[in-house]
Amino acid sequence: MPRVLGVDIPNDKQIVVSLTYLYGVGHKSARDVCYKIGIDPTTKARDLAEDEIGRIAAMLENDYVVEGPLRRATQQSVSRLRDIKCYRGIRHRVGLPVRGQRTRTNARTRKGPKKTVAGKKGVKDLR
């Protein structure tokens, strides 16, 4: 398995698909990298030479923000929102949806499994 920026990319897939295993690299940026370097996008990752892998790694490191620096930047952005105690930061801190989604129903991914709360039973009218 070729290693690019500390990540093993799959051997048996085309290089365009293999590059998407890197955090921050999607289909378009993977295609762009292949065309800029002059590598056929349909080439399997195992067929790449060492110098081609090196050129890919160098281009990704210089021209794109990927892997560690991107994760760090994302984390710093969220922590800045938390520190200034804005609405989005509070939602991040509490673990609720940040972008205005409803929470009365749904939102189970952010809120976690249901916690049943004992509520009032229906009061029956005595007549």
PDB file of C-alpha atoms in Angstrom:
ATOM      1  CA  MET A   1       0.000   0.000   0.000  1.00  0.00           C
ATOM      2  CA  PRO A   2       1.435   3.367  -0.951  1.00  0.00           C
ATOM      3  CA  ARG A   3       1.680   5.878   1.893  1.00  0.00           C
ATOM      4  CA  VAL A   4       0.765   9.489   1.202  1.00  0.00           C
ATOM      5  CA  LEU A   5       1.029  12.044   4.028  1.00  0.00           C
ATOM      6  CA  GLY A   6       1.028   9.280   6.640  1.00  0.00           C
ATOM      7  CA  VAL A   7      -2.075   7.518   5.318  1.00  0.00           C
ATOM      8  CA  ASP A   8      -2.099   4.136   3.565  1.00  0.00           C
ATOM      9  CA  ILE A   9      -4.119   4.418   0.373  1.00  0.00           C
ATOM     10  CA  PRO A  10      -5.698   1.272  -1.136  1.00  0.00           C
ATOM     11  CA  ASN A  11      -3.719  -0.599  -3.797  1.00  0.00           C
ATOM     12  CA  ASP A  12      -6.547  -1.985  -5.895  1.00  0.00           C
ATOM     13  CA  LYS A  13      -8.418   1.231  -6.582  1.00  0.00           C
ATOM     14  CA  GLN A  14      -7.782   3.921  -9.169  1.00  0.00           C
ATOM     15  CA  ILE A  15      -5.536   6.695  -7.932  1.00  0.00           C
ATOM     16  CA  VAL A  16      -8.387   9.224  -8.091  1.00  0.00           C
ATOM     17  CA  VAL A  17     -10.462   7.097  -5.721  1.00  0.00           C
ATOM     18  CA  SER A  18      -7.489   6.197  -3.517  1.00  0.00           C
ATOM     19  CA  LEU A  19      -6.602   9.843  -2.919  1.00  0.00           C
ATOM     20  CA  THR A  20     -10.076  10.482  -1.509  1.00  0.00           C
ATOM     21  CA  TYR A  21      -9.078   8.360   1.516  1.00  0.00           C
ATOM     22  CA  LEU A  22      -7.096  11.400   2.667  1.00  0.00           C
ATOM     23  CA  TYR A  23      -9.009  13.775   4.945  1.00  0.00           C
ATOM     24  CA  GLY A  24      -9.808  16.917   2.976  1.00  0.00           C
ATOM     25  CA  VAL A  25      -9.358  15.432  -0.517  1.00  0.00           C
ATOM     26  CA  GLY A  26     -12.518  14.894  -2.542  1.00  0.00           C
ATOM     27  CA  HIS A  27     -13.101  13.693  -6.098  1.00  0.00           C
ATOM     28  CA  LYS A  28     -12.501  17.078  -7.695  1.00  0.00           C
ATOM     29  CA  SER A  29      -9.270  17.863  -5.872  1.00  0.00           C
ATOM     30  CA  ALA A  30      -8.001  14.300  -6.490  1.00  0.00           C
ATOM     31  CA  ARG A  31      -8.695  14.739 -10.226  1.00  0.00           C
ATOM     32  CA  ASP A  32      -6.992  18.141 -10.221  1.00  0.00           C
ATOM     33  CA  VAL A  33      -3.886  16.725  -8.534  1.00  0.00           C
ATOM     34  CA  CYS A  34      -3.651  13.916 -11.110  1.00  0.00           C
ATOM     35  CA  TYR A  35      -3.961  16.299 -14.054  1.00  0.00           C
ATOM     36  CA  LYS A  36      -1.475  18.826 -12.667  1.00  0.00           C
ATOM     37  CA  ILE A  37       1.135  16.132 -12.065  1.00  0.00           C
ATOM     38  CA  GLY A  38       0.417  14.367 -15.346  1.00  0.00           C
ATOM     39  CA  ILE A  39      -0.716  10.996 -13.988  1.00  0.00           C
ATOM     40  CA  ASP A  40      -3.509   9.057 -15.658  1.00  0.00           C
ATOM     41  CA  PRO A  41      -6.413   9.140 -13.143  1.00  0.00           C
ATOM     42  CA  THR A  42      -7.420   5.547 -13.980  1.00  0.00           C
ATOM     43  CA  THR A  43      -4.023   4.140 -12.958  1.00  0.00           C
ATOM     44  CA  LYS A  44      -4.169   1.735 -10.027  1.00  0.00           C
ATOM     45  CA  ALA A  45      -2.381   2.950  -6.918  1.00  0.00           C
ATOM     46  CA  ARG A  46      -0.080  -0.093  -6.825  1.00  0.00           C
ATOM     47  CA  ASP A  47       1.256   0.775 -10.308  1.00  0.00           C
ATOM     48  CA  LEU A  48       2.597   4.193  -9.249  1.00  0.00           C
ATOM     49  CA  ALA A  49       6.338   4.704  -9.072  1.00  0.00           C
ATOM     50  CA  GLU A  50       7.989   6.091  -5.942  1.00  0.00           C
ATOM     51  CA  ASP A  51       8.734   9.445  -7.597  1.00  0.00           C
ATOM     52  CA  GLU A  52       5.064   9.830  -8.616  1.00  0.00           C
ATOM     53  CA  ILE A  53       3.944   9.155  -5.041  1.00  0.00           C
ATOM     54  CA  GLY A  54       6.472  11.718  -3.851  1.00  0.00           C
ATOM     55  CA  ARG A  55       5.194  14.321  -6.336  1.00  0.00           C
ATOM     56  CA  ILE A  56       1.601  13.685  -5.232  1.00  0.00           C
ATOM     57  CA  ALA A  57       2.559  14.056  -1.571  1.00  0.00           C
ATOM     58  CA  ALA A  58       4.539  17.238  -2.253  1.00  0.00           C
ATOM     59  CA  MET A  59       1.696  18.828  -4.229  1.00  0.00           C
ATOM     60  CA  LEU A  60      -0.897  17.961  -1.585  1.00  0.00           C
ATOM     61  CA  GLU A  61       1.322  19.294   1.175  1.00  0.00           C
ATOM     62  CA  ASN A  62       2.126  22.566  -0.611  1.00  0.00           C
ATOM     63  CA  ASP A  63      -1.112  23.462  -2.419  1.00  0.00           C
ATOM     64  CA  TYR A  64      -3.860  21.934  -0.250  1.00  0.00           C
ATOM     65  CA  VAL A  65      -4.743  21.882   3.438  1.00  0.00           C
ATOM     66  CA  VAL A  66      -5.277  18.205   4.229  1.00  0.00           C
ATOM     67  CA  GLU A  67      -5.062  15.684   7.092  1.00  0.00           C
ATOM     68  CA  GLY A  68      -3.546  17.030  10.329  1.00  0.00           C
ATOM     69  CA  PRO A  69      -3.510  20.773   9.566  1.00  0.00           C
ATOM     70  CA  LEU A  70      -7.121  20.647   8.311  1.00  0.00           C
ATOM     71  CA  ARG A  71      -8.317  18.725  11.388  1.00  0.00           C
ATOM     72  CA  ARG A  72      -6.458  21.204  13.599  1.00  0.00           C
ATOM     73  CA  ALA A  73      -7.978  24.206  11.786  1.00  0.00           C
ATOM     74  CA  THR A  74     -11.483  22.759  12.106  1.00  0.00           C
ATOM     75  CA  GLN A  75     -10.977  22.055  15.809  1.00  0.00           C
ATOM     76  CA  GLN A  76      -9.652  25.582  16.385  1.00  0.00           C
ATOM     77  CA  SER A  77     -12.667  27.096  14.614  1.00  0.00           C
ATOM     78  CA  VAL A  78     -15.095  25.154  16.806  1.00  0.00           C
ATOM     79  CA  SER A  79     -13.167  25.986  19.989  1.00  0.00           C
ATOM     80  CA  ARG A  80     -13.168  29.691  19.030  1.00  0.00           C
ATOM     81  CA  LEU A  81     -16.960  29.572  18.724  1.00  0.00           C
ATOM     82  CA  ARG A  82     -17.162  27.893  22.139  1.00  0.00           C
ATOM     83  CA  ASP A  83     -14.840  30.453  23.743  1.00  0.00           C
ATOM     84  CA  ILE A  84     -16.767  33.500  22.542  1.00  0.00           C
ATOM     85  CA  LYS A  85     -19.999  31.818  23.678  1.00  0.00           C
ATOM     86  CA  CYS A  86     -21.928  32.594  20.523  1.00  0.00           C
ATOM     87  CA  TYR A  87     -25.084  30.659  19.643  1.00  0.00           C
ATOM     88  CA  ARG A  88     -23.239  28.133  17.474  1.00  0.00           C
ATOM     89  CA  GLY A  89     -20.584  27.640  20.134  1.00  0.00           C
ATOM     90  CA  ILE A  90     -23.210  26.935  22.783  1.00  0.00           C
ATOM     91  CA  ARG A  91     -24.877  24.392  20.483  1.00  0.00           C
ATOM     92  CA  HIS A  92     -21.498  22.689  19.934  1.00  0.00           C
ATOM     93  CA  ARG A  93     -20.863  22.624  23.682  1.00  0.00           C
ATOM     94  CA  VAL A  94     -24.294  21.169  24.543  1.00  0.00           C
ATOM     95  CA  GLY A  95     -24.179  18.658  21.690  1.00  0.00           C
ATOM     96  CA  LEU A  96     -27.236  19.835  19.786  1.00  0.00           C
ATOM     97  CA  PRO A  97     -27.587  20.528  16.048  1.00  0.00           C
ATOM     98  CA  VAL A  98     -25.720  23.687  15.081  1.00  0.00           C
ATOM     99  CA  ARG A  99     -27.265  24.676  11.770  1.00  0.00           C
ATOM    100  CA  GLY A 100     -30.883  25.294  12.660  1.00  0.00           C
ATOM    101  CA  GLN A 101     -32.321  21.807  12.347  1.00  0.00           C
ATOM    102  CA  ARG A 102     -35.357  20.883  14.381  1.00  0.00           C
ATOM    103  CA  THR A 103     -34.870  19.046  17.653  1.00  0.00           C
ATOM    104  CA  ARG A 104     -38.393  18.235  18.785  1.00  0.00           C
ATOM    105  CA  THR A 105     -38.209  15.099  16.684  1.00  0.00           C
ATOM    106  CA  ASN A 106     -35.164  13.728  14.889  1.00  0.00           C
ATOM    107  CA  ALA A 107     -31.676  15.014  15.844  1.00  0.00           C
ATOM    108  CA  ARG A 108     -30.895  11.586  17.309  1.00  0.00           C
ATOM    109  CA  THR A 109     -27.377  11.606  15.868  1.00  0.00           C
ATOM    110  CA  ARG A 110     -26.412  14.694  17.880  1.00  0.00           C
ATOM    111  CA  LYS A 111     -28.547  14.056  20.962  1.00  0.00           C
ATOM    112  CA  GLY A 112     -27.736  10.355  21.344  1.00  0.00           C
ATOM    113  CA  PRO A 113     -30.177   7.587  22.212  1.00  0.00           C
ATOM    114  CA  LYS A 114     -33.557   8.469  23.688  1.00  0.00           C
ATOM    115  CA  LYS A 115     -33.680   9.173  27.407  1.00  0.00           C
ATOM    116  CA  THR A 116     -37.202   8.553  28.594  1.00  0.00           C
ATOM    117  CA  VAL A 117     -38.386  11.017  31.206  1.00  0.00           C
ATOM    118  CA  ALA A 118     -41.249  10.127  33.512  1.00  0.00           C
ATOM    119  CA  GLY A 119     -43.962  12.628  32.715  1.00  0.00           C
ATOM    120  CA  LYS A 120     -47.512  13.272  33.781  1.00  0.00           C
ATOM    121  CA  LYS A 121     -50.086  10.705  32.948  1.00  0.00           C
ATOM    122  CA  GLY A 122     -53.256  11.952  31.341  1.00  0.00           C
ATOM    123  CA  VAL A 123     -55.646  13.276  33.956  1.00  0.00           C
ATOM    124  CA  LYS A 124     -59.057  11.637  33.621  1.00  0.00           C
ATOM    125  CA  ASP A 125     -62.160  13.695  34.204  1.00  0.00           C
ATOM    126  CA  LEU A 126     -64.240  12.314  37.065  1.00  0.00           C
ATOM    127  CA  ARG A 127     -67.897  12.854  36.379  1.00  0.00           C
TER     128      ARG A 127
END
